Amino acid sequence: MAGAFAFTTAEGQALNDIRIERHKPVPMSDGVKLYADIYLPSAPGRYPVLVTRTPYGVQRDGVHEMMVRFAQHGYAVVVTDVRGRYESEGKWEPFRDEAKDGYETIEWAARQPFSNGKVATQGGSYVGHNQWAAASLNPPHLVAAFPALASTNIYANWLTMGGAFRLSFNYGWGVVRMPNRIMLPQYWHTEKYMPENLKYDNVLMHLPLHNMDVTFEGAPVQHYRDWLTHESYDNYWKEISDEERFEKITVPVHTLGGWFDIFLMGTINGFVGMKKHGGSPEARAGARMIIGPWGHGPTRTFGGVDFTPDAFMDMYDLQIRFYDYYLKGINTGLDFEKPVQLFYMGVNRWRSETDWPLPGTEYREMYISSNGSANSVRGDGSLSFTKPVKKASDTYRYDPLNPVPTTGGNNCCGTPTAAGPVDQRPVERREDVLVYTSEFLKDTLTIAGPVKMKLFAATDGKDTDWMIKLTDVYPDGYSMPISEGILRARFREGIDKIRLLTPNQVYEYDIELTGTANAFLPGHRIRIDITSSNFPQFDRNPNTGDPLGSSAVTRVAVQTIHHGGTNLSHVLLPVVKGVK
């Protein structure tokens, strides 16, 4: 079925006509047929092709406008439902078939009479991951890829962070919305008419995790159960990890993400991986990255903060410059731009950089200390560039039945959970949150790059979590989160190694936080928050040492954070020259 359409601007000026071909079969080598909608310029001819492969349905609101604009600009656009979703045949198993199916779809598109043989891939989030997966098999006709807001390691920067299970996302996306062929609504867990037992506040508190699907959704969801079973970075995950295969990708890749996006580390790791390990000189030289003060897509305002009109970037404009350069040979100015564009929060300014981490970065340690009472913002925790000589410690109790609620940060797309630069003061008033704050700054301190926490800590059980937040404290007290990280203690030696703890033994932990770019202004303070939960963004560690998702029992853990003397717990800040 095909239709022809003419579009008109608000001023009444006719734009290029296009035609849309519906429900076109794209055969896979195993006999499965995927189905595509194809957007084409009306004029006959051979055009460069953009391939988009989505699990959300080719009919999804928001898709058509972008595809129409691409077709009006002289591209053939192939949009397919992925295997097992909507109109496409086969079984839906998230992530498992995307590399092979993507390769075959790209090569199919290149053979079509509307194609000039040059193909690029397009899309964000899961669709962005699909681009990475297909590119790793090196399709001969693939010229470039633009995976926006995408994970590069489904285990490490999608399913978990530091081994801690992203409950809100994994349950809300993987079980509620995406269990089978079509996307189901979230509202049956949020509407007023739903009984209390099916409200998210009760659903997410359920233990054990492994039977939540049957208990609340009425049927087992096999991929969710597989995720719980494979709780470490084993071969199940490695065989679909893009980060294991950067050297096989030979085309230029442009990443884009937000400082508060759930897949921020995928954006960063994708750029760094291609710049260092891309499979050709063109791929390494062509790696590009943009990061704005966004969540899961460009906006001006996020998490209640207005980052000024300059913060917003138009996705179509960004992509069309990239595609025109590589598929049409048009000089769009990419050659004259530095490969990295970062938005610096605090001063709300963009700056172009030559690399990530930034050349010339000075990594400076800020040490936590106290007199033993850093509990809550009312405590005596301090943060300083001066090493504390005196050995000391702070203690708090972590009760999985009374977890610290998720309040902003890097989240998206699952159960309704606040994300972004949300004020941390409500959680900083809790006694199970240790708060370490610097003196008021006299001069601007600008950071951009990876952030890490060195933590000396002990717990009285076999396992627990360590949750770290870096915040910018404004003169009025607003505590703006700019970087966060969590580590499940059993993964302290690596996400592929499970090592339970000896109770009450002090361990040295290296905790990776999300990358950031922020200018701490005069009169502001720098703060580190330490706790053991961030729920429901992450599942609650029951402190029992039991396998992920299996425990219906929890225990209260006594947590001790050591600092000073030989136990110099500190955050490592990437200090850079200021933004003018």
Coordinates of C-alpha atoms in Angstrom, one line a residue:
M1 CA 0.0 0.0 0.0
A2 CA 1.4 3.4 -1.0
G3 CA 0.3 7.0 -0.6
A4 CA 1.5 10.3 -1.9
F5 CA 1.4 13.4 0.3
A6 CA 2.3 17.1 -0.1
F7 CA 3.2 19.1 2.9
T8 CA 2.9 22.9 3.5
T9 CA 4.6 25.2 5.9
A10 CA 2.7 27.6 8.2
E11 CA 3.3 30.3 5.6
G12 CA 1.7 28.2 2.9
Q13 CA 4.8 27.5 0.9
A14 CA 4.7 24.0 -0.6
L15 CA 7.5 21.7 0.4
N16 CA 8.9 18.7 -1.5
D17 CA 6.3 16.0 -2.1
I18 CA 7.0 12.5 -0.7
R19 CA 5.4 9.1 -0.9
I20 CA 5.1 6.5 1.8
E21 CA 5.1 2.7 1.1
R22 CA 3.5 0.7 3.9
H23 CA 4.0 -2.8 5.2
K24 CA 7.0 -3.8 3.0
P25 CA 8.5 -7.2 3.9
V26 CA 12.2 -7.3 4.7
P27 CA 13.2 -11.0 4.6
M28 CA 15.8 -12.2 7.1
S29 CA 18.1 -15.2 6.2
D30 CA 16.3 -17.5 8.7
G31 CA 13.0 -17.0 6.9
V32 CA 11.5 -14.4 9.4
K33 CA 10.0 -11.3 7.7
L34 CA 10.4 -7.9 9.3
Y35 CA 8.0 -5.2 8.1
A36 CA 8.9 -1.7 7.1
D37 CA 7.4 1.7 6.2
I38 CA 9.5 3.4 3.6
Y39 CA 9.5 7.2 3.2
L40 CA 10.7 8.4 -0.3
P41 CA 11.0 11.6 -2.3
S42 CA 8.2 11.6 -4.9
A43 CA 10.7 12.1 -7.7
P44 CA 12.0 8.8 -9.1
G45 CA 15.7 8.1 -8.5
R46 CA 18.3 6.5 -6.3
Y47 CA 18.8 8.1 -2.9
P48 CA 21.0 7.7 0.1
V49 CA 19.2 5.6 2.7
L50 CA 18.6 6.0 6.4
V51 CA 17.6 2.9 8.3
T52 CA 15.7 3.0 11.6
R53 CA 14.9 -0.2 13.5
T54 CA 12.4 0.3 16.4
P55 CA 10.7 -1.9 19.0
Y56 CA 8.1 0.8 19.6
G57 CA 6.1 0.5 16.4
V58 CA 6.5 2.2 13.1
Q59 CA 3.3 4.1 13.8
R60 CA 4.6 5.6 17.1
D61 CA 3.7 9.3 17.6
G62 CA 6.8 11.5 17.0
V63 CA 8.4 9.2 14.4
H64 CA 6.6 10.4 11.3
E65 CA 7.6 14.1 11.3
M66 CA 11.3 13.3 11.4
M67 CA 11.0 10.7 8.7
V68 CA 9.0 13.0 6.5
R69 CA 11.6 15.7 6.9
F70 CA 14.4 13.3 6.0
A71 CA 12.5 12.2 2.8
Q72 CA 11.8 15.8 1.9
H73 CA 15.5 16.5 2.2
G74 CA 16.4 13.8 -0.4
Y75 CA 16.7 10.6 1.7
A76 CA 15.0 7.3 1.4
V77 CA 14.0 6.2 4.9
V78 CA 13.4 2.6 5.9
V79 CA 11.6 2.2 9.3
T80 CA 11.2 -1.4 10.5
D81 CA 9.6 -3.0 13.5
V82 CA 12.3 -5.2 15.1
R83 CA 11.8 -8.9 15.3
G84 CA 8.8 -10.0 17.3
R85 CA 7.4 -6.5 17.7
Y86 CA 4.2 -5.2 16.1
E87 CA 4.0 -6.2 12.5
S88 CA 7.3 -8.0 12.3
E89 CA 7.5 -11.8 12.6
G90 CA 9.6 -13.8 15.0
K91 CA 10.1 -13.8 18.8
W92 CA 10.7 -10.7 20.8
E93 CA 13.9 -11.2 22.8
P94 CA 15.3 -7.7 23.7
F95 CA 18.8 -7.1 22.3
R96 CA 19.5 -10.7 21.2
D97 CA 18.9 -10.4 17.4
E98 CA 19.6 -6.8 16.7
A99 CA 23.1 -7.2 15.3
K100 CA 22.3 -9.8 12.7
D101 CA 18.9 -8.4 11.8
G102 CA 20.4 -4.9 11.6
Y103 CA 23.1 -6.1 9.3
E104 CA 20.7 -7.8 7.0
T105 CA 18.3 -4.8 7.0
I106 CA 21.1 -2.4 6.0
E107 CA 22.2 -4.7 3.2
W108 CA 18.6 -5.2 2.0
A109 CA 18.0 -1.4 1.9
A110 CA 21.2 -1.0 -0.1
R111 CA 19.9 -3.4 -2.8
Q112 CA 16.6 -1.6 -3.3
P113 CA 15.9 0.3 -6.5
F114 CA 15.4 3.5 -4.5
S115 CA 19.0 3.2 -3.0
N116 CA 22.2 4.6 -4.3
G117 CA 24.1 2.1 -2.2
K118 CA 25.0 4.5 0.7
V119 CA 23.3 3.7 4.0
A120 CA 23.4 5.3 7.4
T121 CA 21.5 4.4 10.6
Q122 CA 19.3 6.7 12.7
G123 CA 17.5 6.8 16.0
G124 CA 17.9 7.0 19.8
S125 CA 17.6 4.9 22.9
Y126 CA 16.9 1.2 22.1
V127 CA 17.0 2.3 18.4
G128 CA 20.5 3.8 19.1
H129 CA 21.7 0.5 20.6
N130 CA 20.5 -1.2 17.4
Q131 CA 22.8 1.0 15.4
W132 CA 25.8 0.0 17.5
A133 CA 24.9 -3.7 17.3
A134 CA 24.5 -3.6 13.5
A135 CA 27.7 -1.6 12.9
S136 CA 29.7 -4.1 14.9
L137 CA 29.1 -6.6 12.1
N138 CA 30.6 -4.2 9.6
P139 CA 27.8 -4.1 6.9
P140 CA 29.6 -3.3 3.5
H141 CA 27.1 -0.6 2.6
L142 CA 27.0 1.2 6.0
V143 CA 28.6 4.7 5.7
A144 CA 27.9 6.3 9.1
A145 CA 25.8 6.0 12.3
F146 CA 24.3 8.4 14.7
P147 CA 23.2 6.5 17.9
A148 CA 21.7 9.1 20.2
L149 CA 21.0 8.5 23.9
A150 CA 22.1 4.9 23.6
S151 CA 23.7 2.2 25.8
T152 CA 26.9 0.6 24.6
N153 CA 26.9 -2.2 27.2
I154 CA 23.5 -3.5 28.0
Y155 CA 24.6 -4.9 31.4
A156 CA 26.9 -2.1 32.6
N157 CA 25.0 1.0 31.4
W158 CA 21.5 -0.2 30.9
L159 CA 20.5 -3.0 33.1
T160 CA 22.7 -2.1 36.1
M161 CA 25.1 0.5 37.3
G162 CA 28.0 -0.8 39.3
G163 CA 26.2 -4.1 39.5
A164 CA 23.1 -2.6 41.1
F165 CA 19.9 -3.5 39.3
R166 CA 18.0 -0.6 37.7
L167 CA 14.6 -1.7 39.1
S168 CA 12.5 1.3 38.0
F169 CA 13.7 1.1 34.4
N170 CA 14.0 -2.7 34.0
Y171 CA 10.6 -3.4 35.5
G172 CA 8.7 -0.5 34.0
W173 CA 10.2 -0.9 30.6
G174 CA 11.0 -4.6 30.4
V175 CA 7.9 -6.1 32.2
V176 CA 5.1 -3.5 32.2
R177 CA 5.6 -1.8 28.8
M178 CA 7.5 -4.4 26.7
P179 CA 6.7 -7.9 27.7
N180 CA 5.6 -9.3 24.3
R181 CA 4.6 -8.0 20.9
I182 CA 3.0 -4.6 21.6
M183 CA 3.8 -1.8 24.0
L184 CA 1.4 -1.8 27.0
P185 CA 0.5 1.3 29.1
Q186 CA 2.0 2.4 32.4
Y187 CA -1.2 3.9 33.6
W188 CA -2.7 0.7 35.0
H189 CA -0.3 1.1 37.9
T190 CA -0.8 4.9 38.3
E191 CA -4.5 5.7 37.7
K192 CA -6.7 6.6 40.6
Y193 CA -9.1 3.8 39.9
M194 CA -6.4 1.1 40.3
P195 CA -6.6 -0.7 43.7
E196 CA -3.7 -0.1 46.1
N197 CA -2.2 -3.6 45.6
L198 CA -1.4 -2.6 41.9
K199 CA -0.1 0.9 42.6
Y200 CA 3.6 1.3 41.9
D201 CA 4.3 2.3 45.5
N202 CA 3.3 -1.3 46.5
V203 CA 4.4 -3.1 43.4
L204 CA 8.0 -2.0 43.6
M205 CA 8.3 -2.8 47.3
H206 CA 7.6 -6.5 46.5
L207 CA 10.1 -9.2 47.3
P208 CA 11.4 -11.4 45.8
L209 CA 12.0 -9.6 42.5
H210 CA 11.9 -12.8 40.5
N211 CA 8.1 -13.3 40.7
M212 CA 7.0 -9.7 40.4
D213 CA 6.0 -10.3 36.7
V214 CA 3.5 -13.0 37.6
T215 CA 2.3 -11.3 40.8
F216 CA 1.5 -8.0 39.2
E217 CA 1.3 -8.4 35.5
G218 CA -0.3 -11.8 35.3
A219 CA 2.3 -13.7 33.3
P220 CA 6.0 -14.6 33.4
V221 CA 8.3 -12.3 31.3
Q222 CA 11.2 -14.5 30.3
H223 CA 13.7 -11.8 29.4
Y224 CA 13.2 -10.1 32.8
R225 CA 13.8 -13.5 34.5
D226 CA 16.9 -14.0 32.3
W227 CA 18.2 -10.5 33.4
L228 CA 17.9 -11.5 37.1
T229 CA 19.5 -14.9 36.5
H230 CA 22.5 -13.3 34.8
E231 CA 23.3 -10.9 37.6
S232 CA 27.0 -10.5 36.7
Y233 CA 28.7 -9.5 33.4
D234 CA 28.9 -13.0 32.0
N235 CA 28.9 -14.3 28.5
Y236 CA 25.1 -13.8 28.2
W237 CA 25.9 -10.0 28.3
K238 CA 29.3 -10.0 26.7
E239 CA 28.1 -11.4 23.5
I240 CA 25.7 -8.5 23.0
S241 CA 28.0 -5.8 24.4
D242 CA 29.0 -3.1 21.9
E243 CA 32.0 -2.2 24.1
E244 CA 33.5 -5.6 23.3
R245 CA 33.5 -4.8 19.6
F246 CA 34.5 -1.2 18.9
E247 CA 37.4 -2.4 16.8
K248 CA 35.0 -4.0 14.4
I249 CA 33.2 -0.8 13.6
T250 CA 34.8 0.9 10.6
V251 CA 32.4 3.9 10.0
P252 CA 32.2 7.3 11.7
V253 CA 29.9 7.4 14.7
H254 CA 28.3 10.4 16.3
T255 CA 27.0 10.0 19.8
L256 CA 24.6 12.4 21.7
G257 CA 23.4 12.3 25.3
G258 CA 22.3 14.2 28.4
W259 CA 24.0 14.8 31.7
F260 CA 20.9 13.3 33.3
D261 CA 20.1 10.6 30.8
I262 CA 20.0 7.0 32.0
F263 CA 22.4 6.1 29.2
L264 CA 24.9 8.9 29.7
M265 CA 27.8 6.5 30.2
G266 CA 26.9 4.8 26.9
T267 CA 27.2 8.1 25.1
I268 CA 30.6 8.8 26.7
N269 CA 31.9 5.2 26.3
G270 CA 30.8 5.1 22.7
F271 CA 32.8 8.2 21.8
V272 CA 35.9 7.2 23.8
G273 CA 35.7 3.6 22.4
M274 CA 35.5 4.7 18.8
K275 CA 38.2 7.4 19.2
K276 CA 40.6 4.9 20.7
H277 CA 39.6 1.6 19.2
G278 CA 37.5 2.2 16.1
G279 CA 38.2 -0.3 13.3
S280 CA 39.5 2.2 10.7
P281 CA 41.3 5.6 10.6
E282 CA 38.1 7.1 9.3
A283 CA 36.2 5.7 12.2
R284 CA 38.6 7.0 14.8
A285 CA 38.9 10.4 13.3
G286 CA 35.2 10.7 12.7
A287 CA 34.1 10.0 16.3
R288 CA 31.9 12.9 17.6
M289 CA 29.9 13.6 20.8
I290 CA 27.5 16.1 22.1
I291 CA 26.2 16.2 25.7
G292 CA 23.7 18.7 26.9
P293 CA 21.9 19.4 30.3
W294 CA 19.1 17.0 29.2
G295 CA 17.4 13.8 30.2
H296 CA 16.4 11.4 27.5
G297 CA 16.5 14.0 24.7
P298 CA 17.3 17.7 24.1
T299 CA 15.2 20.2 26.1
R300 CA 15.7 23.7 27.5
T301 CA 14.3 22.9 31.0
F302 CA 14.8 19.7 32.9
G303 CA 14.2 18.6 36.5
G304 CA 12.7 22.1 37.2
V305 CA 15.9 23.9 36.1
D306 CA 15.8 26.3 33.1
F307 CA 19.2 26.0 31.5
T308 CA 18.4 29.0 29.1
P309 CA 17.4 28.8 25.4
D310 CA 21.0 28.0 24.4
A311 CA 20.6 24.5 26.0
F312 CA 18.2 23.2 23.4
M313 CA 19.5 21.6 20.2
D314 CA 17.3 20.5 17.3
M315 CA 17.8 16.8 16.7
Y316 CA 16.9 17.0 13.0
D317 CA 19.3 19.8 12.4
L318 CA 22.1 18.0 14.1
Q319 CA 21.5 14.7 12.2
I320 CA 21.0 16.2 8.8
R321 CA 24.4 18.0 9.0
F322 CA 26.0 14.7 9.8
Y323 CA 24.2 12.7 7.2
D324 CA 24.7 15.3 4.4
Y325 CA 28.4 15.3 5.1
Y326 CA 28.9 11.5 4.9
L327 CA 26.1 10.4 2.5
K328 CA 25.9 13.4 0.1
G329 CA 29.4 14.7 0.3
I330 CA 28.2 18.2 1.3
N331 CA 30.6 20.4 3.3
T332 CA 28.4 21.1 6.3
G333 CA 31.3 22.4 8.4
L334 CA 31.9 19.3 10.4
D335 CA 35.6 19.3 9.3
F336 CA 36.0 22.7 11.0
E337 CA 34.5 21.8 14.4
K338 CA 36.1 20.1 17.4
P339 CA 34.6 16.7 17.9
V340 CA 33.2 17.2 21.4
Q341 CA 30.6 19.7 22.4
L342 CA 29.8 20.0 26.1
F343 CA 27.3 22.1 28.0
Y344 CA 28.7 23.4 31.2
M345 CA 26.1 23.7 33.9
G346 CA 26.6 26.5 36.4
V347 CA 27.5 29.0 33.7
N348 CA 25.0 27.5 31.1
R349 CA 27.4 27.7 28.2
W350 CA 28.5 25.3 25.4
R351 CA 32.1 24.8 24.7
S352 CA 33.8 22.7 22.0
E353 CA 36.6 20.4 23.1
T354 CA 39.1 18.2 21.3
D355 CA 38.6 15.0 23.4
W356 CA 37.2 13.3 26.4
P357 CA 38.7 13.4 29.0
L358 CA 39.8 16.9 28.2
P359 CA 43.5 17.3 27.5
G360 CA 45.2 19.1 30.4
T361 CA 42.7 18.0 33.0
E362 CA 44.0 18.2 36.5
Y363 CA 42.6 15.5 38.7
R364 CA 42.2 16.8 42.2
E365 CA 41.2 14.9 45.4
M366 CA 38.6 16.3 47.7
Y367 CA 38.7 14.4 51.0
I368 CA 35.7 13.7 53.3
S369 CA 36.1 14.1 57.0
S370 CA 34.1 14.6 60.2
N371 CA 34.2 14.3 63.9
G372 CA 32.1 11.2 63.7
S373 CA 28.6 12.8 63.1
A374 CA 28.2 13.4 59.3
N375 CA 24.6 12.1 59.4
S376 CA 22.3 14.4 57.4
V377 CA 22.9 18.0 56.4
R378 CA 22.7 18.9 60.1
G379 CA 25.9 16.8 60.8
D380 CA 29.5 17.8 60.9
G381 CA 30.7 16.3 57.6
S382 CA 33.2 18.4 55.6
L383 CA 34.9 18.2 52.2
S384 CA 38.3 19.7 51.5
F385 CA 41.3 19.6 49.2
T386 CA 43.4 19.2 52.4
K387 CA 44.2 15.6 53.5
P388 CA 42.7 14.9 57.0
V389 CA 45.4 13.6 59.3
K390 CA 43.1 12.3 62.0
K391 CA 41.5 8.9 61.5
A392 CA 37.7 8.9 62.0
S393 CA 34.6 7.3 60.8
D394 CA 30.8 7.8 60.4
T395 CA 28.1 5.2 60.9
Y396 CA 24.6 4.8 59.8
R397 CA 22.0 2.1 59.6
Y398 CA 20.6 1.0 56.2
D399 CA 17.2 -0.5 56.4
P400 CA 15.9 -2.0 53.1
L401 CA 12.3 -1.5 54.3
N402 CA 12.9 2.2 54.6
P403 CA 15.1 3.1 51.6
V404 CA 16.3 6.5 50.5
P405 CA 13.8 7.6 47.9
T406 CA 15.0 8.4 44.4
T407 CA 15.1 12.1 44.0
G408 CA 16.3 13.2 40.6
G409 CA 19.5 11.9 38.9
N410 CA 20.0 9.7 35.8
N411 CA 16.8 7.9 35.1
C412 CA 14.2 7.5 32.4
C413 CA 11.5 5.6 30.7
G414 CA 10.4 3.0 33.4
T415 CA 8.1 3.5 36.4
P416 CA 7.4 7.1 37.1
T417 CA 10.5 8.3 38.9
A418 CA 11.8 11.8 39.2
A419 CA 15.0 12.5 37.2
G420 CA 17.3 15.4 36.6
P421 CA 18.7 18.2 38.8
V422 CA 16.1 17.8 41.6
D423 CA 17.0 19.4 44.9
Q424 CA 18.6 16.9 47.2
R425 CA 17.8 18.6 50.5
P426 CA 14.8 16.3 51.3
V427 CA 17.0 13.2 51.3
E428 CA 20.0 15.0 52.9
R429 CA 17.8 15.5 56.0
R430 CA 17.8 11.8 56.6
E431 CA 20.0 10.2 59.2
D432 CA 21.0 7.4 56.9
V433 CA 22.6 9.8 54.4
L434 CA 26.1 11.1 55.2
V435 CA 26.7 14.6 54.0
Y436 CA 30.1 16.1 53.4
T437 CA 30.2 19.8 52.4
S438 CA 33.0 22.2 51.4
E439 CA 33.5 25.7 52.6
F440 CA 32.0 28.5 50.4
L441 CA 34.0 28.9 47.2
K442 CA 35.9 32.2 46.7
D443 CA 36.6 31.5 43.0
T444 CA 35.0 29.5 40.3
L445 CA 36.0 25.8 40.1
T446 CA 35.2 24.2 36.7
I447 CA 35.1 20.4 36.2
A448 CA 34.5 18.3 33.1
G449 CA 35.2 14.6 32.7
P450 CA 34.9 11.4 34.6
V451 CA 34.3 11.5 38.4
K452 CA 35.4 8.8 40.8
M453 CA 35.0 8.1 44.5
K454 CA 37.6 6.2 46.6
L455 CA 35.8 4.9 49.6
F456 CA 37.0 3.0 52.6
A457 CA 34.0 1.3 54.2
A458 CA 32.7 -1.6 56.2
T459 CA 29.4 -3.3 56.7
D460 CA 28.3 -5.9 59.1
G461 CA 26.9 -8.3 56.4
K462 CA 27.9 -10.2 53.3
D463 CA 26.9 -7.6 50.8
T464 CA 25.5 -4.1 50.5
D465 CA 25.4 -1.0 48.2
W466 CA 27.3 2.2 48.3
M467 CA 25.5 5.2 46.6
I468 CA 27.4 8.4 46.0
K469 CA 26.1 11.8 44.8
L470 CA 28.1 14.9 43.9
T471 CA 26.1 18.1 44.2
D472 CA 26.5 21.8 43.6
V473 CA 25.1 23.7 46.7
Y474 CA 23.8 27.1 45.8
P475 CA 23.9 30.1 48.1
D476 CA 20.2 29.6 49.0
G477 CA 20.8 25.9 49.9
Y478 CA 19.5 24.3 46.8
S479 CA 21.6 21.1 46.4
M480 CA 21.8 20.3 42.7
P481 CA 22.9 16.8 41.8
I482 CA 25.5 16.8 38.9
S483 CA 27.0 13.3 39.1
E484 CA 26.1 10.0 40.7
G485 CA 27.3 6.5 41.0
I486 CA 26.5 3.2 42.9
L487 CA 28.5 0.0 43.5
R488 CA 27.1 -3.3 44.7
A489 CA 29.8 -4.4 47.1
R490 CA 30.0 -7.9 45.7
F491 CA 31.3 -6.4 42.4
R492 CA 34.1 -4.4 44.0
E493 CA 36.7 -6.5 42.0
G494 CA 34.8 -6.1 38.7
I495 CA 31.3 -6.5 37.4
D496 CA 32.2 -10.0 36.1
K497 CA 33.3 -11.2 39.5
I498 CA 31.0 -11.9 42.5
R499 CA 32.9 -11.7 45.8
L500 CA 30.9 -11.6 49.0
L501 CA 32.2 -9.6 52.0
T502 CA 33.7 -10.6 55.3
P503 CA 31.4 -8.7 57.8
N504 CA 33.0 -5.7 59.5
Q505 CA 36.1 -5.8 57.4
V506 CA 37.2 -2.5 55.9
Y507 CA 37.4 -2.6 52.1
E508 CA 38.7 -0.1 49.6
Y509 CA 36.1 0.6 46.9
D510 CA 36.5 2.4 43.6
I511 CA 33.2 3.8 42.5
E512 CA 32.6 5.3 39.1
L513 CA 30.2 8.2 38.9
T514 CA 28.6 9.6 35.8
G515 CA 30.6 12.1 33.8
T516 CA 29.7 15.7 34.1
A517 CA 30.6 19.3 33.2
N518 CA 29.9 22.0 35.8
A519 CA 31.2 25.3 37.0
F520 CA 30.9 25.7 40.8
L521 CA 30.6 29.5 41.2
P522 CA 31.8 31.8 44.0
G523 CA 29.5 31.5 47.0
H524 CA 28.6 27.9 46.1
R525 CA 29.7 24.8 47.9
I526 CA 30.7 21.3 46.8
R527 CA 29.0 18.3 48.5
I528 CA 29.2 14.6 48.6
D529 CA 26.3 12.5 49.8
I530 CA 26.9 8.8 50.8
T531 CA 24.2 6.3 51.5
S532 CA 23.2 2.7 50.6
S533 CA 20.0 3.0 48.6
N534 CA 18.3 5.0 45.8
F535 CA 14.9 3.4 45.4
P536 CA 13.2 2.6 43.1
Q537 CA 15.8 3.7 40.6
F538 CA 17.9 0.8 41.9
D539 CA 16.6 -2.3 43.7
R540 CA 17.2 -2.5 47.4
N541 CA 20.1 -4.6 48.4
P542 CA 18.7 -6.9 51.1
N543 CA 22.2 -7.1 52.8
T544 CA 21.9 -10.9 52.9
G545 CA 24.4 -11.9 50.1
D546 CA 21.6 -13.9 48.3
P547 CA 21.6 -14.0 44.5
L548 CA 19.9 -11.1 42.7
G549 CA 16.1 -11.2 42.9
S550 CA 15.9 -14.3 45.1
S551 CA 15.6 -12.9 48.6
A552 CA 12.2 -12.2 50.3
V553 CA 14.1 -11.5 53.5
T554 CA 16.0 -8.3 54.4
R555 CA 18.2 -7.3 57.2
V556 CA 19.3 -3.9 58.6
A557 CA 22.9 -3.2 57.9
V558 CA 25.3 -1.1 60.0
Q559 CA 27.5 0.9 57.7
T560 CA 30.8 2.5 58.6
I561 CA 32.6 5.0 56.4
H562 CA 36.3 5.5 57.2
H563 CA 38.2 8.7 56.4
G564 CA 41.5 10.4 57.4
G565 CA 44.9 8.9 58.3
T566 CA 45.6 6.0 56.0
N567 CA 41.9 5.6 54.9
L568 CA 41.7 8.7 52.7
S569 CA 38.2 8.5 51.3
H570 CA 37.9 11.1 48.6
V571 CA 36.2 12.1 45.4
L572 CA 38.4 12.7 42.4
L573 CA 37.4 15.8 40.4
P574 CA 38.4 16.5 36.8
V575 CA 39.4 20.2 37.1
V576 CA 39.6 22.1 33.8
K577 CA 40.1 25.7 32.7
G578 CA 37.0 27.9 33.2
V579 CA 34.4 28.7 30.6
K580 CA 34.4 32.3 29.5

